[in-house]
Amino acid sequence: MMENRSLDKKVMIVALLYLILAGAYLLVIPIAILLYLKQRWYVATSIERTFMYFLVFFFFPGLLVLSPFVNFRPRRRQIEV
């Protein structure tokens, strides 16, 4: 009986760990990436842009989950007369 409780506890810990990692991979890190991309998109160097492309490729599932809520339209130009 004692072994069963120990096994249940280990299973719960593993399930919680998977849930935390999935949440980080699908929500937390992609939100941070989107904020980073929004801040640096127009001023990034070529090496930094390559790093941005890598992050988008690596965290694509999470970015796909968040994509309906993101608006990356270009900024309005200020026309001076």
mmCIF file with all atom_site columns, C-alpha atoms in Angstrom:
data_model
loop_
_atom_site.group_PDB
_atom_site.id
_atom_site.type_symbol
_atom_site.label_atom_id
_atom_site.label_alt_id
_atom_site.label_comp_id
_atom_site.label_asym_id
_atom_site.label_entity_id
_atom_site.label_seq_id
_atom_site.pdbx_PDB_ins_code
_atom_site.Cartn_x
_atom_site.Cartn_y
_atom_site.Cartn_z
_atom_site.occupancy
_atom_site.B_iso_or_equiv
_atom_site.pdbx_formal_charge
_atom_site.auth_seq_id
_atom_site.auth_comp_id
_atom_site.auth_asym_id
_atom_site.auth_atom_id
_atom_site.pdbx_PDB_model_num
ATOM 1  C CA . MET A 1 1  ? 0.000  0.000  0.000   1.00 0.00 ? 1  MET A CA 1
ATOM 2  C CA . MET A 1 2  ? 2.855  2.351  0.806   1.00 0.00 ? 2  MET A CA 1
ATOM 3  C CA . GLU A 1 3  ? 4.465  1.738  -2.582  1.00 0.00 ? 3  GLU A CA 1
ATOM 4  C CA . ASN A 1 4  ? 1.238  2.748  -4.311  1.00 0.00 ? 4  ASN A CA 1
ATOM 5  C CA . ARG A 1 5  ? 1.202  6.153  -2.588  1.00 0.00 ? 5  ARG A CA 1
ATOM 6  C CA . SER A 1 6  ? 4.824  6.730  -3.482  1.00 0.00 ? 6  SER A CA 1
ATOM 7  C CA . LEU A 1 7  ? 4.113  5.851  -7.103  1.00 0.00 ? 7  LEU A CA 1
ATOM 8  C CA . ASP A 1 8  ? 1.064  8.138  -7.184  1.00 0.00 ? 8  ASP A CA 1
ATOM 9  C CA . LYS A 1 9  ? 3.138  10.999 -5.792  1.00 0.00 ? 9  LYS A CA 1
ATOM 10 C CA . LYS A 1 10 ? 5.843  10.472 -8.409  1.00 0.00 ? 10 LYS A CA 1
ATOM 11 C CA . VAL A 1 11 ? 3.269  10.353 -11.195 1.00 0.00 ? 11 VAL A CA 1
ATOM 12 C CA . MET A 1 12 ? 1.723  13.611 -9.972  1.00 0.00 ? 12 MET A CA 1
ATOM 13 C CA . ILE A 1 13 ? 5.136  15.294 -9.819  1.00 0.00 ? 13 ILE A CA 1
ATOM 14 C CA . VAL A 1 14 ? 5.949  14.185 -13.366 1.00 0.00 ? 14 VAL A CA 1
ATOM 15 C CA . ALA A 1 15 ? 2.526  15.323 -14.626 1.00 0.00 ? 15 ALA A CA 1
ATOM 16 C CA . LEU A 1 16 ? 2.964  18.713 -12.945 1.00 0.00 ? 16 LEU A CA 1
ATOM 17 C CA . LEU A 1 17 ? 6.436  19.063 -14.445 1.00 0.00 ? 17 LEU A CA 1
ATOM 18 C CA . TYR A 1 18 ? 5.078  18.310 -17.927 1.00 0.00 ? 18 TYR A CA 1
ATOM 19 C CA . LEU A 1 19 ? 2.290  20.850 -17.413 1.00 0.00 ? 19 LEU A CA 1
ATOM 20 C CA . ILE A 1 20 ? 4.750  23.548 -16.332 1.00 0.00 ? 20 ILE A CA 1
ATOM 21 C CA . LEU A 1 21 ? 7.074  22.860 -19.259 1.00 0.00 ? 21 LEU A CA 1
ATOM 22 C CA . ALA A 1 22 ? 4.191  22.837 -21.742 1.00 0.00 ? 22 ALA A CA 1
ATOM 23 C CA . GLY A 1 23 ? 2.892  26.126 -20.365 1.00 0.00 ? 23 GLY A CA 1
ATOM 24 C CA . ALA A 1 24 ? 6.319  27.689 -20.625 1.00 0.00 ? 24 ALA A CA 1
ATOM 25 C CA . TYR A 1 25 ? 6.840  26.391 -24.175 1.00 0.00 ? 25 TYR A CA 1
ATOM 26 C CA . LEU A 1 26 ? 3.383  27.334 -25.448 1.00 0.00 ? 26 LEU A CA 1
ATOM 27 C CA . LEU A 1 27 ? 2.656  30.573 -23.570 1.00 0.00 ? 27 LEU A CA 1
ATOM 28 C CA . VAL A 1 28 ? 5.312  32.160 -21.382 1.00 0.00 ? 28 VAL A CA 1
ATOM 29 C CA . ILE A 1 29 ? 8.346  32.094 -23.688 1.00 0.00 ? 29 ILE A CA 1
ATOM 30 C CA . PRO A 1 30 ? 6.384  32.985 -26.859 1.00 0.00 ? 30 PRO A CA 1
ATOM 31 C CA . ILE A 1 31 ? 4.892  36.035 -25.112 1.00 0.00 ? 31 ILE A CA 1
ATOM 32 C CA . ALA A 1 32 ? 8.409  37.138 -24.166 1.00 0.00 ? 32 ALA A CA 1
ATOM 33 C CA . ILE A 1 33 ? 9.566  36.536 -27.760 1.00 0.00 ? 33 ILE A CA 1
ATOM 34 C CA . LEU A 1 34 ? 6.680  38.589 -29.164 1.00 0.00 ? 34 LEU A CA 1
ATOM 35 C CA . LEU A 1 35 ? 7.489  41.486 -26.853 1.00 0.00 ? 35 LEU A CA 1
ATOM 36 C CA . TYR A 1 36 ? 11.151 41.246 -27.846 1.00 0.00 ? 36 TYR A CA 1
ATOM 37 C CA . LEU A 1 37 ? 10.283 41.150 -31.561 1.00 0.00 ? 37 LEU A CA 1
ATOM 38 C CA . LYS A 1 38 ? 7.952  44.125 -31.248 1.00 0.00 ? 38 LYS A CA 1
ATOM 39 C CA . GLN A 1 39 ? 10.637 46.169 -29.523 1.00 0.00 ? 39 GLN A CA 1
ATOM 40 C CA . ARG A 1 40 ? 13.586 45.277 -31.778 1.00 0.00 ? 40 ARG A CA 1
ATOM 41 C CA . TRP A 1 41 ? 12.055 44.486 -35.213 1.00 0.00 ? 41 TRP A CA 1
ATOM 42 C CA . TYR A 1 42 ? 12.956 47.739 -36.987 1.00 0.00 ? 42 TYR A CA 1
ATOM 43 C CA . VAL A 1 43 ? 16.401 48.286 -35.424 1.00 0.00 ? 43 VAL A CA 1
ATOM 44 C CA . ALA A 1 44 ? 17.893 44.769 -35.308 1.00 0.00 ? 44 ALA A CA 1
ATOM 45 C CA . THR A 1 45 ? 21.270 43.957 -36.815 1.00 0.00 ? 45 THR A CA 1
ATOM 46 C CA . SER A 1 46 ? 21.698 41.023 -39.186 1.00 0.00 ? 46 SER A CA 1
ATOM 47 C CA . ILE A 1 47 ? 23.023 38.707 -36.464 1.00 0.00 ? 47 ILE A CA 1
ATOM 48 C CA . GLU A 1 48 ? 20.198 39.667 -34.126 1.00 0.00 ? 48 GLU A CA 1
ATOM 49 C CA . ARG A 1 49 ? 17.669 39.125 -36.921 1.00 0.00 ? 49 ARG A CA 1
ATOM 50 C CA . THR A 1 50 ? 19.088 35.633 -37.485 1.00 0.00 ? 50 THR A CA 1
ATOM 51 C CA . PHE A 1 51 ? 18.609 34.970 -33.766 1.00 0.00 ? 51 PHE A CA 1
ATOM 52 C CA . MET A 1 52 ? 15.018 36.236 -34.031 1.00 0.00 ? 52 MET A CA 1
ATOM 53 C CA . TYR A 1 53 ? 14.322 33.844 -36.912 1.00 0.00 ? 53 TYR A CA 1
ATOM 54 C CA . PHE A 1 54 ? 15.760 30.976 -34.861 1.00 0.00 ? 54 PHE A CA 1
ATOM 55 C CA . LEU A 1 55 ? 13.492 31.821 -31.912 1.00 0.00 ? 55 LEU A CA 1
ATOM 56 C CA . VAL A 1 56 ? 10.432 31.966 -34.178 1.00 0.00 ? 56 VAL A CA 1
ATOM 57 C CA . PHE A 1 57 ? 11.353 28.599 -35.719 1.00 0.00 ? 57 PHE A CA 1
ATOM 58 C CA . PHE A 1 58 ? 12.052 26.948 -32.349 1.00 0.00 ? 58 PHE A CA 1
ATOM 59 C CA . PHE A 1 59 ? 8.929  28.246 -30.584 1.00 0.00 ? 59 PHE A CA 1
ATOM 60 C CA . PHE A 1 60 ? 6.624  28.101 -33.616 1.00 0.00 ? 60 PHE A CA 1
ATOM 61 C CA . PRO A 1 61 ? 3.810  26.110 -31.909 1.00 0.00 ? 61 PRO A CA 1
ATOM 62 C CA . GLY A 1 62 ? 3.501  28.653 -29.106 1.00 0.00 ? 62 GLY A CA 1
ATOM 63 C CA . LEU A 1 63 ? 3.647  31.579 -31.522 1.00 0.00 ? 63 LEU A CA 1
ATOM 64 C CA . LEU A 1 64 ? 0.963  29.896 -33.611 1.00 0.00 ? 64 LEU A CA 1
ATOM 65 C CA . VAL A 1 65 ? -1.256 29.648 -30.508 1.00 0.00 ? 65 VAL A CA 1
ATOM 66 C CA . LEU A 1 66 ? -0.802 33.371 -29.811 1.00 0.00 ? 66 LEU A CA 1
ATOM 67 C CA . SER A 1 67 ? -0.961 34.589 -33.420 1.00 0.00 ? 67 SER A CA 1
ATOM 68 C CA . PRO A 1 68 ? -4.691 35.469 -33.460 1.00 0.00 ? 68 PRO A CA 1
ATOM 69 C CA . PHE A 1 69 ? -4.072 37.988 -30.686 1.00 0.00 ? 69 PHE A CA 1
ATOM 70 C CA . VAL A 1 70 ? -1.052 39.773 -32.208 1.00 0.00 ? 70 VAL A CA 1
ATOM 71 C CA . ASN A 1 71 ? -1.047 42.812 -34.472 1.00 0.00 ? 71 ASN A CA 1
ATOM 72 C CA . PHE A 1 72 ? 2.297  43.534 -36.159 1.00 0.00 ? 72 PHE A CA 1
ATOM 73 C CA . ARG A 1 73 ? 1.183  46.178 -38.602 1.00 0.00 ? 73 ARG A CA 1
ATOM 74 C CA . PRO A 1 74 ? 3.861  48.709 -39.498 1.00 0.00 ? 74 PRO A CA 1
ATOM 75 C CA . ARG A 1 75 ? 3.867  51.955 -37.574 1.00 0.00 ? 75 ARG A CA 1
ATOM 76 C CA . ARG A 1 76 ? 2.129  54.921 -39.142 1.00 0.00 ? 76 ARG A CA 1
ATOM 77 C CA . ARG A 1 77 ? 4.448  57.345 -40.856 1.00 0.00 ? 77 ARG A CA 1
ATOM 78 C CA . GLN A 1 78 ? 4.481  60.902 -39.614 1.00 0.00 ? 78 GLN A CA 1
ATOM 79 C CA . ILE A 1 79 ? 4.121  63.244 -42.582 1.00 0.00 ? 79 ILE A CA 1
ATOM 80 C CA . GLU A 1 80 ? 5.606  66.634 -41.929 1.00 0.00 ? 80 GLU A CA 1
ATOM 81 C CA . VAL A 1 81 ? 4.734  69.637 -44.068 1.00 0.00 ? 81 VAL A CA 1
#
